[in-house]
PDB file of C-alpha atoms in Angstrom:
ATOM      1  CA  UNK A   1      14.175  -8.624  17.194  1.00  0.00           C
ATOM      2  CA  UNK A   2      11.107  -6.562  17.929  1.00  0.00           C
ATOM      3  CA  UNK A   3      10.361  -4.083  15.389  1.00  0.00           C
ATOM      4  CA  UNK A   4       8.543  -0.506  15.194  1.00  0.00           C
ATOM      5  CA  UNK A   5       6.018  -0.781  11.890  1.00  0.00           C
ATOM      6  CA  UNK A   6       3.990   1.895  11.319  1.00  0.00           C
ATOM      7  CA  UNK A   7       1.223   0.301   9.243  1.00  0.00           C
ATOM      8  CA  UNK A   8      -1.682   1.741   6.772  1.00  0.00           C
ATOM      9  CA  UNK A   9      -4.580   0.671   6.415  1.00  0.00           C
ATOM     10  CA  UNK A  10      -5.222  -0.644   9.871  1.00  0.00           C
ATOM     11  CA  UNK A  11      -8.900   0.474  10.368  1.00  0.00           C
ATOM     12  CA  UNK A  12      -9.839  -2.971   8.669  1.00  0.00           C
ATOM     13  CA  UNK A  13      -9.542  -6.011   6.560  1.00  0.00           C
ATOM     14  CA  UNK A  14      -5.534  -6.705   5.714  1.00  0.00           C
ATOM     15  CA  UNK A  15      -4.296  -3.692   7.748  1.00  0.00           C
ATOM     16  CA  UNK A  16      -5.931  -4.399  10.575  1.00  0.00           C
ATOM     17  CA  UNK A  17      -5.207  -8.372  10.943  1.00  0.00           C
ATOM     18  CA  UNK A  18      -1.718  -7.640   9.686  1.00  0.00           C
ATOM     19  CA  UNK A  19      -1.606  -4.952  12.891  1.00  0.00           C
ATOM     20  CA  UNK A  20      -3.239  -7.709  14.962  1.00  0.00           C
ATOM     21  CA  UNK A  21      -0.710 -10.697  14.346  1.00  0.00           C
ATOM     22  CA  UNK A  22       2.485  -8.006  14.524  1.00  0.00           C
ATOM     23  CA  UNK A  23       1.077  -6.799  17.615  1.00  0.00           C
ATOM     24  CA  UNK A  24       0.769 -10.672  18.907  1.00  0.00           C
ATOM     25  CA  UNK A  25       4.313 -11.158  18.056  1.00  0.00           C
ATOM     26  CA  UNK A  26       5.539  -8.171  20.160  1.00  0.00           C
ATOM     27  CA  UNK A  27       6.428  -5.553  17.754  1.00  0.00           C
ATOM     28  CA  UNK A  28       5.370  -2.028  18.220  1.00  0.00           C
ATOM     29  CA  UNK A  29       2.415  -1.311  15.605  1.00  0.00           C
ATOM     30  CA  UNK A  30       1.755   2.406  14.757  1.00  0.00           C
ATOM     31  CA  UNK A  31      -2.305   1.856  13.521  1.00  0.00           C
ATOM     32  CA  UNK A  32      -3.016   4.059  11.265  1.00  0.00           C
ATOM     33  CA  UNK A  33      -6.440   4.076   9.777  1.00  0.00           C
ATOM     34  CA  UNK A  34      -8.483   7.029   7.695  1.00  0.00           C
ATOM     35  CA  UNK A  35     -10.165   8.735  10.725  1.00  0.00           C
ATOM     36  CA  UNK A  36      -8.814   8.718  14.463  1.00  0.00           C
ATOM     37  CA  UNK A  37     -12.536   6.800  15.543  1.00  0.00           C
ATOM     38  CA  UNK A  38     -11.492   4.443  13.427  1.00  0.00           C
ATOM     39  CA  UNK A  39      -7.719   3.864  14.143  1.00  0.00           C
ATOM     40  CA  UNK A  40      -8.963   4.027  18.290  1.00  0.00           C
ATOM     41  CA  UNK A  41     -11.564   1.382  17.346  1.00  0.00           C
ATOM     42  CA  UNK A  42      -9.180  -1.055  15.940  1.00  0.00           C
ATOM     43  CA  UNK A  43      -6.744  -0.580  18.646  1.00  0.00           C
ATOM     44  CA  UNK A  44      -9.327  -1.187  21.076  1.00  0.00           C
ATOM     45  CA  UNK A  45     -10.479  -4.329  19.153  1.00  0.00           C
ATOM     46  CA  UNK A  46      -7.118  -5.681  18.970  1.00  0.00           C
ATOM     47  CA  UNK A  47      -5.862  -5.078  22.559  1.00  0.00           C
ATOM     48  CA  UNK A  48      -9.384  -7.037  23.962  1.00  0.00           C
ATOM     49  CA  UNK A  49      -7.909 -10.224  22.476  1.00  0.00           C
ATOM     50  CA  UNK A  50      -4.430  -9.439  23.371  1.00  0.00           C
ATOM     51  CA  UNK A  51      -4.315  -6.896  26.321  1.00  0.00           C
ATOM     52  CA  UNK A  52      -0.475  -6.746  25.916  1.00  0.00           C
ATOM     53  CA  UNK A  53      -0.447  -5.527  22.493  1.00  0.00           C
ATOM     54  CA  UNK A  54       1.570  -2.184  21.785  1.00  0.00           C
ATOM     55  CA  UNK A  55      -0.175  -0.557  19.278  1.00  0.00           C
ATOM     56  CA  UNK A  56      -0.545   3.172  18.811  1.00  0.00           C
ATOM     57  CA  UNK A  57      -3.868   4.853  16.987  1.00  0.00           C
ATOM     58  CA  UNK A  58      -2.388   7.213  14.230  1.00  0.00           C
ATOM     59  CA  UNK A  59      -4.660   8.569  11.652  1.00  0.00           C
ATOM     60  CA  UNK A  60      -4.878  10.409   8.020  1.00  0.00           C
ATOM     61  CA  UNK A  61      -7.150  10.704   4.949  1.00  0.00           C
ATOM     62  CA  UNK A  62      -4.504   9.022   2.167  1.00  0.00           C
ATOM     63  CA  UNK A  63      -6.670  10.879  -0.451  1.00  0.00           C
ATOM     64  CA  UNK A  64      -5.546  14.052   0.762  1.00  0.00           C
ATOM     65  CA  UNK A  65      -1.877  14.990   0.559  1.00  0.00           C
ATOM     66  CA  UNK A  66      -2.391  17.725   3.711  1.00  0.00           C
ATOM     67  CA  UNK A  67      -2.993  15.057   5.866  1.00  0.00           C
ATOM     68  CA  UNK A  68      -0.510  12.899   4.999  1.00  0.00           C
ATOM     69  CA  UNK A  69       1.755  15.399   5.272  1.00  0.00           C
ATOM     70  CA  UNK A  70       0.485  16.129   9.058  1.00  0.00           C
ATOM     71  CA  UNK A  71       0.830  12.336   9.683  1.00  0.00           C
ATOM     72  CA  UNK A  72       4.405  12.439   8.424  1.00  0.00           C
ATOM     73  CA  UNK A  73       5.538  15.796  10.389  1.00  0.00           C
ATOM     74  CA  UNK A  74       3.919  14.375  13.899  1.00  0.00           C
ATOM     75  CA  UNK A  75       5.857  11.274  13.343  1.00  0.00           C
ATOM     76  CA  UNK A  76       9.314  12.602  12.481  1.00  0.00           C
ATOM     77  CA  UNK A  77       8.752  15.583  15.292  1.00  0.00           C
ATOM     78  CA  UNK A  78       8.612  12.430  17.635  1.00  0.00           C
ATOM     79  CA  UNK A  79      12.351  11.898  17.221  1.00  0.00           C
ATOM     80  CA  UNK A  80      11.719   8.051  16.885  1.00  0.00           C
ATOM     81  CA  UNK A  81      13.070   4.911  14.618  1.00  0.00           C
ATOM     82  CA  UNK A  82      10.405   3.643  12.263  1.00  0.00           C
ATOM     83  CA  UNK A  83      11.810   0.358  11.143  1.00  0.00           C
ATOM     84  CA  UNK A  84       9.313  -0.784   8.555  1.00  0.00           C
ATOM     85  CA  UNK A  85       6.763   1.771   6.952  1.00  0.00           C
ATOM     86  CA  UNK A  86       4.065  -0.567   5.513  1.00  0.00           C
ATOM     87  CA  UNK A  87       1.453   1.026   2.437  1.00  0.00           C
ATOM     88  CA  UNK A  88      -1.601  -1.515   3.093  1.00  0.00           C
ATOM     89  CA  UNK A  89      -3.750   0.899   2.595  1.00  0.00           C
ATOM     90  CA  UNK A  90      -5.780   0.951  -1.218  1.00  0.00           C
ATOM     91  CA  UNK A  91      -8.864   1.397  -2.690  1.00  0.00           C
ATOM     92  CA  UNK A  92     -10.000  -0.641  -5.179  1.00  0.00           C
ATOM     93  CA  UNK A  93     -13.322   1.525  -7.070  1.00  0.00           C
ATOM     94  CA  UNK A  94     -15.733  -0.551  -8.763  1.00  0.00           C
ATOM     95  CA  UNK A  95     -18.172   2.591 -10.104  1.00  0.00           C
ATOM     96  CA  UNK A  96     -17.514   3.897 -13.595  1.00  0.00           C
ATOM     97  CA  UNK A  97     -17.635   7.804 -12.252  1.00  0.00           C
ATOM     98  CA  UNK A  98     -14.330   9.122 -12.196  1.00  0.00           C
ATOM     99  CA  UNK A  99     -13.510  10.607  -8.709  1.00  0.00           C
ATOM    100  CA  UNK A 100     -11.328  13.268  -7.716  1.00  0.00           C
ATOM    101  CA  UNK A 101      -9.709  13.494  -4.184  1.00  0.00           C
ATOM    102  CA  UNK A 102      -9.688  17.032  -2.172  1.00  0.00           C
ATOM    103  CA  UNK A 103      -6.605  17.857  -4.269  1.00  0.00           C
ATOM    104  CA  UNK A 104      -8.169  17.488  -7.684  1.00  0.00           C
ATOM    105  CA  UNK A 105      -6.197  14.123  -8.350  1.00  0.00           C
ATOM    106  CA  UNK A 106      -7.696  10.950  -9.555  1.00  0.00           C
ATOM    107  CA  UNK A 107      -8.595   8.912  -6.538  1.00  0.00           C
ATOM    108  CA  UNK A 108      -7.161   5.594  -6.818  1.00  0.00           C
ATOM    109  CA  UNK A 109      -3.835   6.795  -8.387  1.00  0.00           C
ATOM    110  CA  UNK A 110      -3.562   9.619  -5.507  1.00  0.00           C
ATOM    111  CA  UNK A 111      -4.634   6.691  -2.798  1.00  0.00           C
ATOM    112  CA  UNK A 112      -2.854   3.831  -3.938  1.00  0.00           C
ATOM    113  CA  UNK A 113       0.338   5.677  -5.198  1.00  0.00           C
ATOM    114  CA  UNK A 114       0.719   9.276  -4.545  1.00  0.00           C
ATOM    115  CA  UNK A 115       0.187   9.077  -1.010  1.00  0.00           C
ATOM    116  CA  UNK A 116       2.795   5.814  -0.244  1.00  0.00           C
ATOM    117  CA  UNK A 117       5.554   8.184  -2.521  1.00  0.00           C
ATOM    118  CA  UNK A 118       4.756  11.077  -0.202  1.00  0.00           C
ATOM    119  CA  UNK A 119       4.812   9.414   2.857  1.00  0.00           C
ATOM    120  CA  UNK A 120       7.690   7.551   2.318  1.00  0.00           C
ATOM    121  CA  UNK A 121       9.502  10.769   1.307  1.00  0.00           C
ATOM    122  CA  UNK A 122       8.631  12.864   4.417  1.00  0.00           C
ATOM    123  CA  UNK A 123       9.372   9.721   6.574  1.00  0.00           C
ATOM    124  CA  UNK A 124      12.628   9.293   5.875  1.00  0.00           C
ATOM    125  CA  UNK A 125      14.414  10.668   8.869  1.00  0.00           C
ATOM    126  CA  UNK A 126      12.510   8.334  11.174  1.00  0.00           C
ATOM    127  CA  UNK A 127      13.300   5.333   8.818  1.00  0.00           C
ATOM    128  CA  UNK A 128      17.302   6.476   8.881  1.00  0.00           C
ATOM    129  CA  UNK A 129      16.846   6.653  12.549  1.00  0.00           C
ATOM    130  CA  UNK A 130      16.622   2.289  12.434  1.00  0.00           C
ATOM    131  CA  UNK A 131      19.278   0.196  12.048  1.00  0.00           C
ATOM    132  CA  UNK A 132      17.903  -1.672   9.223  1.00  0.00           C
ATOM    133  CA  UNK A 133      14.496  -0.148   7.777  1.00  0.00           C
ATOM    134  CA  UNK A 134      12.071  -1.736   5.399  1.00  0.00           C
ATOM    135  CA  UNK A 135       9.248   0.192   3.020  1.00  0.00           C
ATOM    136  CA  UNK A 136       6.967  -2.171   2.131  1.00  0.00           C
ATOM    137  CA  UNK A 137       3.975  -1.133  -0.655  1.00  0.00           C
ATOM    138  CA  UNK A 138       1.010  -3.667  -1.790  1.00  0.00           C
ATOM    139  CA  UNK A 139       1.098  -4.075  -5.365  1.00  0.00           C
ATOM    140  CA  UNK A 140      -0.848  -6.410  -7.411  1.00  0.00           C
ATOM    141  CA  UNK A 141      -0.374  -9.341 -10.094  1.00  0.00           C
ATOM    142  CA  UNK A 142      -3.374  -7.570 -11.527  1.00  0.00           C
ATOM    143  CA  UNK A 143      -0.985  -4.958 -13.272  1.00  0.00           C
ATOM    144  CA  UNK A 144       0.248  -7.681 -15.400  1.00  0.00           C
ATOM    145  CA  UNK A 145      -0.787  -8.316 -18.846  1.00  0.00           C
ATOM    146  CA  UNK A 146      -3.508 -10.566 -19.991  1.00  0.00           C
ATOM    147  CA  UNK A 147      -5.150  -9.912 -16.762  1.00  0.00           C
ATOM    148  CA  UNK A 148      -9.269  -9.540 -16.433  1.00  0.00           C
ATOM    149  CA  UNK A 149     -11.005  -6.902 -16.933  1.00  0.00           C
ATOM    150  CA  UNK A 150      -9.670  -3.292 -18.705  1.00  0.00           C
ATOM    151  CA  UNK A 151      -6.050  -3.987 -19.137  1.00  0.00           C
ATOM    152  CA  UNK A 152      -3.214  -1.524 -17.875  1.00  0.00           C
ATOM    153  CA  UNK A 153      -2.607   1.417 -20.045  1.00  0.00           C
ATOM    154  CA  UNK A 154      -0.298   4.269 -17.823  1.00  0.00           C
ATOM    155  CA  UNK A 155      -0.121   7.075 -20.538  1.00  0.00           C
ATOM    156  CA  UNK A 156       1.933   9.819 -19.009  1.00  0.00           C
ATOM    157  CA  UNK A 157       0.051  12.333 -21.221  1.00  0.00           C
ATOM    158  CA  UNK A 158      -3.138  11.143 -19.148  1.00  0.00           C
ATOM    159  CA  UNK A 159      -1.897   9.616 -15.936  1.00  0.00           C
ATOM    160  CA  UNK A 160      -5.489  10.962 -14.142  1.00  0.00           C
ATOM    161  CA  UNK A 161      -7.755   9.232 -16.672  1.00  0.00           C
ATOM    162  CA  UNK A 162      -9.695  11.744 -18.064  1.00  0.00           C
ATOM    163  CA  UNK A 163     -10.092  10.459 -20.944  1.00  0.00           C
ATOM    164  CA  UNK A 164     -10.993   6.914 -21.431  1.00  0.00           C
ATOM    165  CA  UNK A 165     -11.403   6.311 -17.427  1.00  0.00           C
ATOM    166  CA  UNK A 166     -12.353   2.880 -16.104  1.00  0.00           C
ATOM    167  CA  UNK A 167     -12.342   1.679 -12.724  1.00  0.00           C
ATOM    168  CA  UNK A 168     -10.111  -1.537 -13.812  1.00  0.00           C
ATOM    169  CA  UNK A 169      -7.576   0.534 -15.701  1.00  0.00           C
ATOM    170  CA  UNK A 170      -6.858   3.274 -12.712  1.00  0.00           C
ATOM    171  CA  UNK A 171      -6.270   0.143 -10.360  1.00  0.00           C
ATOM    172  CA  UNK A 172      -4.095  -1.509 -12.700  1.00  0.00           C
ATOM    173  CA  UNK A 173      -2.163   1.908 -13.662  1.00  0.00           C
ATOM    174  CA  UNK A 174      -2.014   2.458  -9.928  1.00  0.00           C
ATOM    175  CA  UNK A 175      -0.251  -0.912  -8.897  1.00  0.00           C
ATOM    176  CA  UNK A 176       1.941  -0.470 -12.175  1.00  0.00           C
ATOM    177  CA  UNK A 177       2.638   3.063 -10.747  1.00  0.00           C
ATOM    178  CA  UNK A 178       3.736   1.047  -7.170  1.00  0.00           C
ATOM    179  CA  UNK A 179       6.151  -1.049  -8.477  1.00  0.00           C
ATOM    180  CA  UNK A 180       7.781   1.840 -10.475  1.00  0.00           C
ATOM    181  CA  UNK A 181       7.835   3.838  -7.288  1.00  0.00           C
ATOM    182  CA  UNK A 182       9.463   0.798  -5.230  1.00  0.00           C
ATOM    183  CA  UNK A 183      12.051  -0.321  -7.979  1.00  0.00           C
ATOM    184  CA  UNK A 184      13.055   3.547  -7.875  1.00  0.00           C
ATOM    185  CA  UNK A 185      13.074   3.881  -4.526  1.00  0.00           C
ATOM    186  CA  UNK A 186      15.689   0.730  -4.064  1.00  0.00           C
ATOM    187  CA  UNK A 187      18.237   2.631  -6.420  1.00  0.00           C
ATOM    188  CA  UNK A 188      17.899   5.853  -4.866  1.00  0.00           C
ATOM    189  CA  UNK A 189      18.426   3.937  -1.610  1.00  0.00           C
ATOM    190  CA  UNK A 190      21.607   2.584  -2.292  1.00  0.00           C
ATOM    191  CA  UNK A 191      24.278   2.548   0.724  1.00  0.00           C
ATOM    192  CA  UNK A 192      21.424   3.133   3.344  1.00  0.00           C
ATOM    193  CA  UNK A 193      20.530   0.469   5.547  1.00  0.00           C
ATOM    194  CA  UNK A 194      17.107   0.902   4.093  1.00  0.00           C
ATOM    195  CA  UNK A 195      15.290  -1.646   1.543  1.00  0.00           C
ATOM    196  CA  UNK A 196      12.397  -1.010  -0.579  1.00  0.00           C
ATOM    197  CA  UNK A 197      10.053  -4.002  -2.272  1.00  0.00           C
ATOM    198  CA  UNK A 198       6.379  -4.525  -3.223  1.00  0.00           C
ATOM    199  CA  UNK A 199       3.834  -7.471  -2.137  1.00  0.00           C
ATOM    200  CA  UNK A 200       0.812  -9.121  -4.009  1.00  0.00           C
ATOM    201  CA  UNK A 201      -1.240 -10.369  -0.891  1.00  0.00           C
ATOM    202  CA  UNK A 202      -3.594 -12.148  -3.625  1.00  0.00           C
ATOM    203  CA  UNK A 203      -7.210 -11.679  -4.158  1.00  0.00           C
ATOM    204  CA  UNK A 204      -9.282 -11.650  -0.827  1.00  0.00           C
ATOM    205  CA  UNK A 205     -13.053 -11.433  -1.756  1.00  0.00           C
ATOM    206  CA  UNK A 206     -13.997 -11.266   2.237  1.00  0.00           C
ATOM    207  CA  UNK A 207     -11.823  -7.855   1.712  1.00  0.00           C
ATOM    208  CA  UNK A 208     -12.788  -6.705  -0.939  1.00  0.00           C
ATOM    209  CA  UNK A 209     -16.440  -6.559  -0.749  1.00  0.00           C
ATOM    210  CA  UNK A 210     -15.955  -3.530   1.300  1.00  0.00           C
ATOM    211  CA  UNK A 211     -15.542  -1.705  -1.924  1.00  0.00           C
ATOM    212  CA  UNK A 212     -18.844  -2.957  -3.304  1.00  0.00           C
ATOM    213  CA  UNK A 213     -22.900  -2.654  -2.847  1.00  0.00           C
ATOM    214  CA  UNK A 214     -25.699  -4.768  -2.980  1.00  0.00           C
ATOM    215  CA  UNK A 215     -25.603  -8.039  -4.707  1.00  0.00           C
ATOM    216  CA  UNK A 216     -21.867  -8.181  -5.543  1.00  0.00           C
ATOM    217  CA  UNK A 217     -21.197  -7.309  -2.397  1.00  0.00           C
ATOM    218  CA  UNK A 218     -22.777 -10.903  -1.202  1.00  0.00           C
ATOM    219  CA  UNK A 219     -21.233 -12.480  -3.914  1.00  0.00           C
ATOM    220  CA  UNK A 220     -17.589 -11.461  -3.264  1.00  0.00           C
ATOM    221  CA  UNK A 221     -18.127 -11.894   0.682  1.00  0.00           C
ATOM    222  CA  UNK A 222     -20.236 -15.234   0.567  1.00  0.00           C
ATOM    223  CA  UNK A 223     -19.358 -16.811  -2.767  1.00  0.00           C
ATOM    224  CA  UNK A 224     -15.777 -15.979  -4.210  1.00  0.00           C
ATOM    225  CA  UNK A 225     -13.863 -16.780  -0.797  1.00  0.00           C
ATOM    226  CA  UNK A 226     -14.405 -20.614  -2.126  1.00  0.00           C
ATOM    227  CA  UNK A 227     -13.109 -20.272  -5.636  1.00  0.00           C
ATOM    228  CA  UNK A 228      -9.937 -22.081  -6.014  1.00  0.00           C
ATOM    229  CA  UNK A 229      -8.095 -18.518  -7.136  1.00  0.00           C
ATOM    230  CA  UNK A 230      -9.127 -16.590  -3.638  1.00  0.00           C
ATOM    231  CA  UNK A 231      -6.552 -16.142  -0.910  1.00  0.00           C
ATOM    232  CA  UNK A 232      -7.943 -16.368   2.589  1.00  0.00           C
ATOM    233  CA  UNK A 233      -7.467 -13.645   5.012  1.00  0.00           C
ATOM    234  CA  UNK A 234      -5.093 -15.615   6.556  1.00  0.00           C
ATOM    235  CA  UNK A 235      -3.101 -17.079   4.092  1.00  0.00           C
ATOM    236  CA  UNK A 236      -2.792 -13.246   2.667  1.00  0.00           C
ATOM    237  CA  UNK A 237      -1.729 -11.697   6.349  1.00  0.00           C
ATOM    238  CA  UNK A 238       0.776 -14.582   6.556  1.00  0.00           C
ATOM    239  CA  UNK A 239       2.434 -12.940   3.524  1.00  0.00           C
ATOM    240  CA  UNK A 240       2.139  -9.475   4.837  1.00  0.00           C
ATOM    241  CA  UNK A 241       3.699 -10.442   8.281  1.00  0.00           C
ATOM    242  CA  UNK A 242       6.476 -12.157   6.437  1.00  0.00           C
ATOM    243  CA  UNK A 243       7.218  -9.142   4.303  1.00  0.00           C
ATOM    244  CA  UNK A 244       7.326  -6.965   7.420  1.00  0.00           C
ATOM    245  CA  UNK A 245       9.831  -8.680   9.815  1.00  0.00           C
ATOM    246  CA  UNK A 246      10.856 -12.072   8.450  1.00  0.00           C
ATOM    247  CA  UNK A 247      14.758 -12.252   8.864  1.00  0.00           C
ATOM    248  CA  UNK A 248      14.948 -13.808   5.347  1.00  0.00           C
ATOM    249  CA  UNK A 249      14.291 -10.431   3.583  1.00  0.00           C
ATOM    250  CA  UNK A 250      17.153  -8.784   5.602  1.00  0.00           C
ATOM    251  CA  UNK A 251      18.739  -6.288   3.589  1.00  0.00           C
ATOM    252  CA  UNK A 252      16.570  -7.712   0.344  1.00  0.00           C
ATOM    253  CA  UNK A 253      15.094  -4.865  -2.074  1.00  0.00           C
ATOM    254  CA  UNK A 254      13.597  -4.148  -5.249  1.00  0.00           C
ATOM    255  CA  UNK A 255      11.739  -7.369  -5.703  1.00  0.00           C
ATOM    256  CA  UNK A 256       8.273  -8.058  -6.034  1.00  0.00           C
ATOM    257  CA  UNK A 257       6.628 -10.903  -3.535  1.00  0.00           C
ATOM    258  CA  UNK A 258       4.032 -13.146  -3.134  1.00  0.00           C
ATOM    259  CA  UNK A 259       2.743 -16.036  -0.803  1.00  0.00           C
ATOM    260  CA  UNK A 260       6.347 -16.010   0.999  1.00  0.00           C
ATOM    261  CA  UNK A 261       8.316 -15.924  -2.369  1.00  0.00           C
ATOM    262  CA  UNK A 262       9.390 -13.627  -5.110  1.00  0.00           C
ATOM    263  CA  UNK A 263       7.080 -13.353  -7.956  1.00  0.00           C
ATOM    264  CA  UNK A 264       8.227 -11.813 -11.635  1.00  0.00           C
ATOM    265  CA  UNK A 265       6.569  -8.612 -12.409  1.00  0.00           C
ATOM    266  CA  UNK A 266       5.678  -7.159 -15.738  1.00  0.00           C
ATOM    267  CA  UNK A 267       8.608  -6.176 -18.321  1.00  0.00           C
ATOM    268  CA  UNK A 268       7.258  -2.698 -18.434  1.00  0.00           C
ATOM    269  CA  UNK A 269       7.750  -2.432 -14.383  1.00  0.00           C
ATOM    270  CA  UNK A 270      11.231  -2.587 -15.053  1.00  0.00           C
ATOM    271  CA  UNK A 271      11.581   0.054 -17.793  1.00  0.00           C
ATOM    272  CA  UNK A 272      13.798   2.711 -15.611  1.00  0.00           C
ATOM    273  CA  UNK A 273      12.680   5.262 -17.958  1.00  0.00           C
ATOM    274  CA  UNK A 274       9.181   5.266 -17.050  1.00  0.00           C
ATOM    275  CA  UNK A 275      10.114   4.652 -13.321  1.00  0.00           C
ATOM    276  CA  UNK A 276      12.197   7.668 -13.145  1.00  0.00           C
ATOM    277  CA  UNK A 277       9.464   9.501 -15.445  1.00  0.00           C
ATOM    278  CA  UNK A 278       6.549   8.557 -12.850  1.00  0.00           C
ATOM    279  CA  UNK A 279       9.130   9.468 -10.048  1.00  0.00           C
ATOM    280  CA  UNK A 280       9.119  12.763 -11.585  1.00  0.00           C
ATOM    281  CA  UNK A 281       5.928  12.813 -12.162  1.00  0.00           C
ATOM    282  CA  UNK A 282       5.023  12.216  -8.551  1.00  0.00           C
ATOM    283  CA  UNK A 283       7.342  14.644  -7.017  1.00  0.00           C
ATOM    284  CA  UNK A 284       5.148  17.589  -8.933  1.00  0.00           C
ATOM    285  CA  UNK A 285       2.010  16.377  -8.185  1.00  0.00           C
ATOM    286  CA  UNK A 286       3.001  16.136  -4.022  1.00  0.00           C
ATOM    287  CA  UNK A 287       4.998  19.089  -4.257  1.00  0.00           C
ATOM    288  CA  UNK A 288       8.014  17.222  -3.771  1.00  0.00           C
ATOM    289  CA  UNK A 289       9.705  18.896  -6.887  1.00  0.00           C
TER     290      UNK A 289
END
């Protein structure tokens, strides 16, 4: 059964590749990118390879809560169901300079966690129009203790990392927050025909290279893809398509997946009190409270 999938991050990388694969299977894809030009270019590129693809461009800069609200309001006003809301868009900073959004929030947390939180809440009417809807958000195994780089350390007294900022910590904190959001959302969806899951697509150097420059970019694009720990675009996309439309996940929610099977997330991610604390914080920061 073909589905309507609203997918963020469709302008490039894994988002575009996933949109391409879903459209090739006959699904209707609402491809969301940061700008109108990027969304329309991605749609045109995919259609050149698959003229019959059912793709529609959407656009919003997810670092702006106002643009997230505008995207959601326009979609809800169409009065159509959304079967799958797939939050693929995300950023991985390499600069050690802390960057703020137009709303004054640390950029990594805002794009990777607050934007999916707000967009999901505002698109709930469209999800409820579906006979069986899914919310899928990209997280990462890097939230696990012992992963490379600066450790995860989500301090509710300093969620914006005004003190001790490090790009690795910002990224890992945001991916832990995604899991808190996912698990708490599933608890709050009890009794409704909507599920919430998170997925780690693996480390895909060729797409991560877009966040880097100079020699680091060349290293990410041409050396790291040949390492045994790297994931290919095709393998990662296969995992994302599975999350979006595979019947095996009908009715399955509150899980963390990778490579088409369930993964174990950190003990901290399962802390209900912290998840609810994050939820309350996100409601306040996004204006939903």
